[in-house]
XYZ file of C-alpha atoms in Angstrom:
586
model
C -13.920 -14.642 13.832
C -12.779 -11.652 11.767
C -10.977 -10.147 14.773
C -9.260 -13.473 15.510
C -8.186 -13.914 11.882
C -6.843 -10.373 11.581
C -4.858 -10.579 14.809
C -3.450 -13.967 13.767
C -2.417 -12.615 10.358
C -0.617 -9.697 12.014
C 0.801 -11.547 15.030
C 2.188 -14.613 13.210
C 4.678 -12.720 10.971
C 5.637 -10.442 13.859
C 6.391 -13.458 16.059
C 8.365 -15.123 13.284
C 10.523 -12.068 12.606
C 11.119 -11.547 16.324
C 12.198 -15.168 16.673
C 14.453 -14.888 13.625
C 16.117 -11.729 14.982
C 16.756 -13.193 18.445
C 17.866 -16.537 16.976
C 20.397 -14.737 14.787
C 21.761 -13.152 17.957
C 22.240 -16.583 19.559
C 23.867 -17.853 16.370
C 26.207 -14.855 16.325
C 27.254 -15.654 19.912
C 28.113 -19.250 18.944
C 30.007 -18.131 15.837
C 31.900 -15.495 17.858
C 32.879 -18.149 20.390
C 34.113 -20.415 17.597
C 36.014 -17.499 16.027
C 37.692 -16.773 19.368
C 38.811 -20.384 19.626
C 40.076 -20.290 16.025
C 42.106 -17.169 16.837
C 43.591 -18.826 19.899
C 44.538 -21.923 17.867
C 46.144 -19.764 15.163
C 48.166 -17.813 17.750
C 49.322 -21.069 19.340
C 50.380 -22.489 15.974
C 52.197 -19.302 14.958
C 54.056 -19.250 18.255
C 55.319 -22.788 17.653
C 55.992 -22.218 13.958
C 58.001 -19.028 14.313
C 61.384 -20.769 14.036
C 60.481 -23.779 11.902
C 59.007 -21.626 9.128
C 62.334 -19.942 8.545
C 64.911 -22.673 8.986
C 63.944 -26.306 8.991
C 63.608 -27.146 5.287
C 65.958 -30.077 5.662
C 63.253 -32.474 6.824
C 59.770 -33.465 5.586
C 56.940 -30.907 5.626
C 55.547 -30.053 9.014
C 52.523 -31.968 10.290
C 50.066 -29.879 12.244
C 49.258 -32.836 14.423
C 52.746 -32.541 15.941
C 51.902 -29.234 17.610
C 50.467 -28.875 21.096
C 47.117 -27.058 20.890
C 44.745 -26.795 23.823
C 41.571 -26.757 21.732
C 39.893 -30.131 21.195
C 38.038 -29.351 17.951
C 40.270 -27.594 15.451
C 41.539 -28.016 11.918
C 43.728 -26.506 9.228
C 42.213 -26.033 5.757
C 43.523 -24.829 2.455
C 41.757 -21.885 0.871
C 40.078 -24.278 -1.567
C 38.508 -26.108 1.371
C 40.874 -29.095 1.419
C 41.382 -30.461 4.923
C 45.089 -30.494 5.892
C 44.654 -31.566 9.491
C 41.577 -32.124 11.599
C 40.946 -33.263 15.104
C 37.880 -33.705 17.277
C 34.763 -32.625 15.371
C 36.810 -32.087 12.186
C 38.190 -35.655 12.193
C 34.828 -37.060 11.162
C 34.376 -38.197 7.592
C 31.258 -36.021 7.291
C 33.377 -32.883 7.687
C 35.908 -33.045 4.849
C 35.614 -29.379 3.917
C 35.372 -26.204 5.889
C 31.723 -25.687 7.002
C 30.066 -22.322 6.466
C 29.564 -20.218 9.642
C 25.768 -20.535 9.342
C 25.994 -24.332 8.908
C 25.319 -26.540 11.903
C 27.038 -29.924 11.993
C 27.245 -32.666 14.584
C 30.374 -33.951 16.321
C 28.328 -36.822 17.643
C 24.589 -37.477 17.635
C 22.838 -34.774 19.624
C 25.930 -32.553 19.842
C 25.504 -29.640 17.396
C 28.571 -27.553 16.539
C 29.304 -24.225 14.879
C 32.605 -23.495 13.135
C 34.582 -20.349 12.359
C 37.832 -19.873 10.484
C 40.535 -17.216 10.171
C 43.726 -17.055 8.070
C 46.731 -18.588 9.760
C 48.845 -15.584 8.732
C 46.719 -12.504 9.317
C 49.217 -9.659 9.683
C 52.762 -9.005 8.693
C 55.308 -10.182 11.240
C 57.684 -7.804 12.942
C 59.607 -5.514 10.633
C 62.841 -3.622 11.172
C 60.824 -0.474 11.804
C 59.378 -2.071 14.952
C 62.807 -2.201 16.616
C 64.150 0.371 19.030
C 66.166 3.121 17.280
C 69.516 1.995 18.717
C 68.982 -1.607 17.720
C 67.595 -0.597 14.303
C 70.737 1.378 13.574
C 72.873 -1.582 14.639
C 70.866 -3.969 12.429
C 71.181 -1.613 9.443
C 74.940 -1.493 9.964
C 75.243 -5.281 10.217
C 75.102 -6.888 6.770
C 73.131 -3.997 5.207
C 72.498 -5.932 1.984
C 70.967 -8.979 3.687
C 67.131 -9.043 3.831
C 65.650 -8.729 7.314
C 63.659 -11.820 8.351
C 62.340 -11.194 11.831
C 63.245 -10.273 15.369
C 62.386 -11.839 18.702
C 62.584 -10.213 22.125
C 64.287 -12.351 24.815
C 65.231 -11.955 28.467
C 68.598 -13.376 29.624
C 70.275 -12.820 33.031
C 67.843 -10.048 33.928
C 68.658 -8.086 30.769
C 66.541 -7.641 27.645
C 68.062 -8.706 24.365
C 66.808 -8.687 20.791
C 67.468 -11.683 18.521
C 67.506 -10.633 14.866
C 67.660 -12.964 11.848
C 68.757 -12.018 8.337
C 68.924 -13.981 5.103
C 72.406 -14.106 3.534
C 72.290 -16.193 0.370
C 72.042 -19.867 1.386
C 72.374 -19.272 5.126
C 70.670 -17.455 7.975
C 72.651 -15.027 10.087
C 71.481 -14.555 13.671
C 72.509 -11.509 15.742
C 71.795 -10.828 19.387
C 71.786 -7.141 20.410
C 71.662 -5.516 23.808
C 69.280 -2.661 24.479
C 71.949 -0.098 23.600
C 72.521 -1.695 20.165
C 75.684 -3.591 21.052
C 75.990 -6.943 19.249
C 76.692 -9.519 21.974
C 76.380 -12.762 19.998
C 76.287 -14.047 16.416
C 75.408 -17.390 14.851
C 75.137 -18.830 11.344
C 72.887 -21.656 10.110
C 73.198 -23.111 6.622
C 70.102 -23.743 4.576
C 69.651 -27.260 3.112
C 70.290 -28.224 -0.476
C 68.686 -30.178 -2.024
C 65.272 -29.748 -0.462
C 63.316 -32.717 0.937
C 61.183 -34.455 -1.729
C 58.150 -34.316 0.537
C 57.735 -30.662 -0.344
C 57.236 -31.560 -4.007
C 53.740 -32.795 -3.114
C 52.748 -29.139 -2.646
C 53.535 -28.353 -6.272
C 51.003 -28.632 -9.155
C 51.015 -31.988 -10.960
C 53.005 -31.956 -14.192
C 54.985 -28.881 -13.160
C 57.622 -30.452 -10.910
C 61.204 -29.816 -12.091
C 62.921 -33.008 -13.257
C 66.191 -31.577 -14.560
C 68.417 -28.543 -14.188
C 66.933 -28.000 -10.736
C 68.150 -24.980 -8.797
C 67.219 -23.910 -5.269
C 67.370 -20.354 -3.955
C 65.922 -18.513 -0.968
C 63.751 -15.421 -0.597
C 62.153 -13.480 2.223
C 58.471 -12.459 2.306
C 56.462 -11.136 5.216
C 59.043 -12.405 7.735
C 58.996 -15.925 6.288
C 61.724 -17.898 4.610
C 60.605 -18.875 1.103
C 62.202 -21.621 -0.992
C 62.323 -20.926 -4.742
C 62.692 -24.052 -6.882
C 63.509 -23.594 -10.590
C 64.091 -26.135 -13.347
C 62.786 -27.934 -16.377
C 59.612 -30.055 -16.174
C 59.181 -33.412 -17.912
C 57.299 -31.595 -20.682
C 60.385 -29.492 -21.351
C 58.786 -26.267 -20.123
C 60.697 -24.130 -17.622
C 58.992 -24.011 -14.226
C 59.565 -21.998 -11.099
C 57.880 -22.440 -7.706
C 58.062 -20.626 -4.397
C 56.699 -22.098 -1.149
C 57.202 -21.907 2.594
C 57.745 -24.616 5.224
C 53.957 -25.261 5.407
C 53.454 -25.719 1.674
C 51.824 -22.339 0.974
C 52.779 -21.262 -2.520
C 53.755 -17.757 -3.621
C 53.562 -15.941 -6.941
C 56.836 -14.730 -8.496
C 57.117 -11.760 -10.813
C 59.232 -11.668 -13.972
C 62.276 -10.507 -12.025
C 62.030 -13.457 -9.664
C 60.831 -11.448 -6.673
C 57.927 -12.705 -4.595
C 54.838 -10.674 -5.481
C 52.137 -12.194 -3.279
C 50.904 -15.472 -1.787
C 48.966 -17.839 -4.049
C 45.370 -17.477 -2.708
C 44.438 -21.098 -3.454
C 47.156 -22.515 -1.183
C 46.690 -20.252 1.810
C 46.076 -21.926 5.155
C 43.096 -21.230 7.370
C 42.644 -22.303 10.949
C 39.167 -23.485 11.918
C 37.727 -24.171 15.336
C 34.366 -25.543 16.422
C 32.307 -24.529 19.428
C 29.369 -26.379 20.870
C 26.000 -25.020 19.773
C 24.099 -26.994 22.396
C 23.487 -23.904 24.517
C 22.416 -22.031 21.383
C 19.924 -24.767 20.526
C 18.605 -24.780 24.089
C 18.149 -21.018 23.954
C 16.387 -21.310 20.607
C 14.017 -23.979 21.873
C 13.281 -21.949 25.000
C 12.799 -18.849 22.863
C 10.493 -20.725 20.512
C 8.360 -22.062 23.339
C 8.303 -18.681 25.070
C 7.357 -16.812 21.915
C 4.672 -19.338 20.995
C 3.197 -19.187 24.486
C 3.516 -15.392 24.588
C 2.029 -15.049 21.116
C -0.877 -17.287 22.100
C -1.515 -15.219 25.235
C -1.201 -11.954 23.318
C -3.435 -13.315 20.544
C -6.085 -14.387 23.043
C -5.863 -11.026 24.804
C -6.146 -9.151 21.520
C -9.117 -11.274 20.456
C -10.912 -10.658 23.752
C -10.039 -6.963 23.715
C -11.045 -6.700 20.068
C -14.312 -8.477 20.735
C -15.004 -6.161 23.668
C -14.118 -3.041 21.700
C -16.054 -4.278 18.669
C -19.087 -5.014 20.824
C -18.882 -1.563 22.406
C -18.367 0.018 19.011
C -21.194 -1.954 17.398
C -23.721 -1.339 20.172
C -24.873 1.915 18.495
C -25.246 -0.046 15.275
C -27.524 -2.518 17.071
C -29.556 0.417 18.351
C -29.827 1.794 14.838
C -30.881 -1.633 13.495
C -33.495 -2.137 16.209
C -34.884 1.373 15.725
C -34.960 0.893 11.953
C -36.917 -2.350 12.402
C -39.522 -0.495 14.472
C -40.104 2.034 11.684
C -43.421 1.263 9.986
C -44.871 2.788 6.858
C -47.773 5.036 7.716
C -46.553 5.723 11.253
C -44.838 9.101 11.092
C -42.105 10.159 13.494
C -40.067 6.938 13.538
C -36.343 7.798 13.661
C -33.100 6.057 14.622
C -31.093 7.439 17.562
C -28.138 9.729 16.790
C -25.215 9.413 19.198
C -23.547 12.365 20.835
C -20.192 11.656 19.204
C -19.691 13.251 15.837
C -18.403 10.053 14.224
C -19.212 7.812 11.274
C -22.085 6.073 13.090
C -23.699 9.406 13.895
C -23.333 10.358 10.225
C -24.966 7.071 9.203
C -27.815 7.623 11.669
C -28.352 11.165 10.361
C -28.353 9.908 6.791
C -30.902 7.191 7.659
C -33.103 9.762 9.393
C -32.888 12.040 6.364
C -33.844 9.110 4.154
C -36.757 8.231 6.459
C -37.856 11.848 6.389
C -37.788 11.858 2.592
C -39.700 8.561 2.513
C -42.203 9.878 5.031
C -42.624 13.122 3.095
C -43.044 11.185 -0.141
C -45.497 8.817 1.504
C -47.503 11.717 2.898
C -47.488 13.400 -0.501
C -48.630 10.214 -2.207
C -51.277 9.613 0.426
C -52.508 13.167 0.050
C -52.291 12.857 -3.712
C -54.329 9.651 -3.654
C -56.938 11.268 -1.450
C -57.060 14.435 -3.544
C -57.186 12.490 -6.809
C -59.965 10.243 -5.571
C -61.831 13.275 -4.213
C -61.297 15.138 -7.475
C -62.602 12.220 -9.519
C -65.345 11.192 -7.108
C -67.376 14.350 -7.757
C -67.568 13.993 -11.579
C -68.207 10.278 -11.279
C -71.053 10.898 -8.828
C -72.515 13.557 -11.105
C -72.255 11.277 -14.150
C -73.989 8.505 -12.211
C -76.704 10.866 -10.894
C -77.447 12.402 -14.298
C -77.534 8.984 -15.928
C -79.895 7.580 -13.298
C -82.174 10.633 -13.510
C -82.253 10.376 -17.290
C -83.077 6.666 -17.118
C -85.688 6.978 -14.343
C -88.445 7.656 -16.871
C -88.970 8.378 -20.501
C -87.393 11.658 -21.568
C -87.589 13.801 -24.606
C -84.709 13.920 -27.040
C -83.784 17.388 -25.841
C -83.627 16.191 -22.222
C -81.463 13.216 -23.165
C -79.205 15.516 -25.181
C -78.846 17.896 -22.225
C -77.976 15.027 -19.884
C -75.386 13.684 -22.299
C -73.842 17.141 -22.661
C -73.436 17.337 -18.896
C -71.967 13.829 -18.745
C -69.544 14.697 -21.575
C -68.404 17.792 -19.629
C -67.767 15.714 -16.541
C -65.857 13.182 -18.639
C -63.701 15.914 -20.200
C -62.867 17.198 -16.739
C -61.902 13.671 -15.605
C -59.854 13.191 -18.767
C -57.955 16.413 -18.064
C -57.244 15.316 -14.489
C -56.055 11.880 -15.581
C -53.854 13.267 -18.376
C -52.345 15.792 -15.969
C -51.670 13.029 -13.464
C -49.988 10.919 -16.141
C -47.749 13.826 -17.153
C -46.768 14.420 -13.532
C -46.103 10.717 -12.943
C -43.831 10.474 -15.983
C -41.923 13.651 -15.150
C -41.500 13.082 -11.414
C -40.718 9.394 -11.874
C -38.036 10.085 -14.467
C -39.797 7.963 -17.065
C -40.330 10.789 -19.531
C -37.444 10.779 -22.020
C -37.177 14.365 -23.176
C -36.647 14.786 -26.908
C -35.036 18.202 -26.807
C -34.713 20.360 -29.896
C -34.452 24.063 -30.738
C -37.732 25.849 -31.521
C -39.189 29.340 -31.869
C -40.539 30.289 -28.444
C -42.642 33.247 -29.701
C -44.322 30.999 -32.231
C -45.065 28.435 -29.468
C -46.639 31.121 -27.257
C -48.821 32.351 -30.088
C -49.812 28.801 -30.992
C -50.667 27.984 -27.342
C -52.784 31.109 -26.941
C -54.566 30.185 -30.184
C -55.820 26.916 -28.695
C -57.910 28.867 -26.191
C -61.447 29.987 -26.963
C -61.509 33.188 -28.986
C -62.946 35.200 -26.118
C -60.019 34.049 -23.941
C -57.254 34.307 -26.537
C -58.237 37.903 -27.289
C -57.347 38.797 -23.705
C -53.705 37.550 -24.125
C -51.134 40.186 -25.026
C -47.600 39.101 -26.068
C -44.720 41.539 -25.521
C -41.366 40.555 -27.048
C -39.730 43.798 -25.982
C -36.427 44.585 -27.688
C -35.886 40.964 -28.661
C -35.914 39.769 -32.232
C -39.071 38.362 -33.638
C -37.694 34.828 -33.431
C -36.592 33.761 -29.955
C -35.080 30.300 -30.048
C -35.376 28.000 -27.013
C -34.151 24.442 -26.491
C -36.229 21.657 -24.959
C -39.211 19.417 -25.540
C -41.634 21.686 -27.319
C -44.792 19.810 -26.319
C -44.059 19.860 -22.575
C -43.094 23.523 -22.562
C -46.292 24.232 -24.510
C -48.311 22.373 -21.841
C -46.623 24.426 -19.103
C -47.366 27.662 -20.987
C -50.981 26.572 -21.484
C -51.328 25.965 -17.732
C -49.807 29.369 -16.862
C -51.978 31.263 -19.384
C -55.134 29.355 -18.457
C -54.487 29.890 -14.749
C -53.902 33.643 -15.288
C -57.101 33.964 -17.342
C -59.108 32.013 -14.781
C -58.167 34.283 -11.865
C -58.232 37.604 -13.758
C -61.363 39.699 -14.242
C -63.200 38.969 -17.478
C -62.455 42.391 -18.918
C -58.735 42.422 -18.026
C -55.683 41.518 -20.094
C -53.055 38.852 -19.416
C -49.601 40.177 -20.235
C -46.903 37.785 -21.536
C -43.361 39.142 -21.736
C -40.366 37.264 -23.164
C -36.842 38.317 -22.172
C -33.550 36.549 -23.001
C -31.398 36.091 -19.892
C -28.010 34.525 -20.663
C -28.388 30.786 -21.073
C -32.159 30.881 -20.589
C -35.220 32.768 -21.739
C -37.610 34.157 -19.132
C -41.362 33.993 -19.818
C -43.352 36.249 -17.471
C -47.142 35.743 -17.350
C -48.859 38.572 -15.444
C -52.524 38.538 -14.431
C -54.861 41.106 -12.801
C -56.222 38.704 -10.214
C -56.450 39.030 -6.454
C -52.852 37.847 -6.009
C -51.403 35.086 -3.854
C -50.291 35.586 -0.245
C -46.474 35.232 0.119
C -46.803 32.336 2.553
C -48.765 30.308 -0.038
C -46.584 30.936 -3.105
C -44.636 27.717 -2.660
C -47.683 25.609 -1.846
C -49.624 26.589 -4.963
C -47.241 24.315 -6.939
C -48.449 21.287 -4.945
C -50.895 18.996 -6.626
C -54.609 19.780 -6.031
C -53.787 22.811 -3.901
C -56.133 25.773 -4.330
C -55.896 29.170 -2.655
C -59.703 29.407 -2.795
C -60.973 25.829 -3.304
C -64.634 26.769 -3.790
C -63.956 29.490 -6.344
C -61.387 27.400 -8.249
C -63.638 24.373 -8.497
C -66.466 26.545 -9.774
C -64.177 27.815 -12.518
C -63.264 24.294 -13.548
C -59.697 24.104 -12.284
C -58.212 20.766 -11.191
C -55.356 22.099 -9.073
C -52.692 20.360 -11.227
C -51.690 23.129 -13.648
C -48.930 24.750 -11.566
C -47.696 21.341 -10.415
C -47.185 20.434 -14.093
C -45.373 23.733 -14.699
C -42.922 23.038 -11.868
C -42.343 19.441 -13.038
C -41.649 20.611 -16.618
C -39.205 23.251 -15.354
C -37.392 20.692 -13.173
C -37.174 18.241 -16.106
C -35.451 20.970 -18.155
C -33.140 22.010 -15.310
C -34.809 25.401 -14.836
C -37.150 27.053 -12.327
C -40.536 28.730 -12.021
C -41.436 31.339 -9.415
C -44.288 33.651 -8.460
C -44.001 37.355 -7.728
C -46.449 40.091 -6.832
C -47.369 42.353 -9.736
C -47.420 46.167 -9.267
C -51.096 46.115 -10.263
C -51.930 43.736 -7.402
C -52.002 40.556 -9.444
C -49.408 37.816 -9.780
C -46.474 37.357 -12.139
C -45.434 33.740 -12.908
C -41.883 33.606 -14.335
C -40.858 30.422 -16.155
C -37.229 29.983 -17.280
C -36.730 28.044 -20.523
C -33.262 26.908 -21.756
C -32.042 29.074 -24.630
C -30.850 27.419 -27.817
C -27.034 27.243 -27.837
C -26.843 28.040 -24.109
């Protein structure tokens, strides 16, 4: 399901954008076809308007419907979108303004169309500079002051001639030149005055001259322009310039034509059928939908296959993890050959299982050792109590039995208290209340809690340090660790030997070295002696009253303070236990 959803989320936008890109290509083809038809219509109109634009102002304005155009769907619009003439698709009432190129409209139901438009006058007509040099020189010499209108190339009697028209006041002068510049024919055509009233409809309302009307002629871009000046009904002077088609022109202060009025410019529009475009779009849509569905299905199947192959090691890990049982050592999950994330996960799980197994073994051993350690005193208490109660005893016998029972109880109390300390420290439940304290004073105080015969054997050496050595930590726990180290050193040293305690500052910590004169500890057992209930010589240690928890407490206290404890061989053959204690301010 996840694979299917992800592929759908990715594939749907990709399919949409691909369809949009290809559809825009089809639309561009339709618009280009319409633009080509519009260009052909404009060229046809310009070819038929070339003479009428310059001369025939003596009749009503030209009607574009009077021209022969091969295209069936074409129109002429003003720049403001007003329809001047429309035929075919543009004759419908629904198309009264020029459609946008991206807009689809219908000529008839089920017949979509696309339109394109271009300006009717796109480029400047022929200028005098376009003429051959010989003819140009002849034109310049003929009526040099008259503005050049246009020129038209003609063929007559197998020879090429150039017909040139110039504007001379209120008439048009026509000259025909041979190729060598010889003038072979001239003609004059008067311009009308007054102008036909039909042209006044092109002028803005309220600005039509009503009196003192004057008509003059200008040339602009090869066109003949009528300039009408006078006084409007409001009394304001007005002046208008327009061509044969009703396009208006802007006059400057000197009366010269500056530029066409953009709002009155004519545009030719043509429409092309978009039926083929729509068919292509529908085919593209169906093809893309079908292709996307096939690709989606293929991706889902491939993704499911790849996911199943990729997840098969995970299934193996899950099945192996389910077979792991507490108390059955050796259970591990398989690690693949590839050094990938799954192999890393499997290794991590195996490391976790190993830690759990080690912890379980330690707890199992601890439980067995604790029960064994407590079973002996309990059995002795029970035996002494039963013997004492078996018959009537004297007060001295009862007192002796109770003394023995009290000794066994003290031993059990020490074991239980040591176990509680270890449980709190190793379980993280002991909240250390750290504070600075005098370490030398703590050592002296700890040694003073021992029996006098034992405390007299302890020798404290502060070396070159000051009398007050300040440490930082929980004073009671560090005192318990020191008590265990001193008691352990006294227990394994000969009765007439000394236990040396040296204190040495070492950067951020203070090192406490407790050296005994005992038999020493083999190097291979120095790490194990910190395990709970471990004894190098179990029989001898139990006879001396040890519980096997002292060094375990020392290591737990050191770990709780972020320090270490280690054992070294002493030069005298004994053992040196070195405990690091955080220094105050370190």
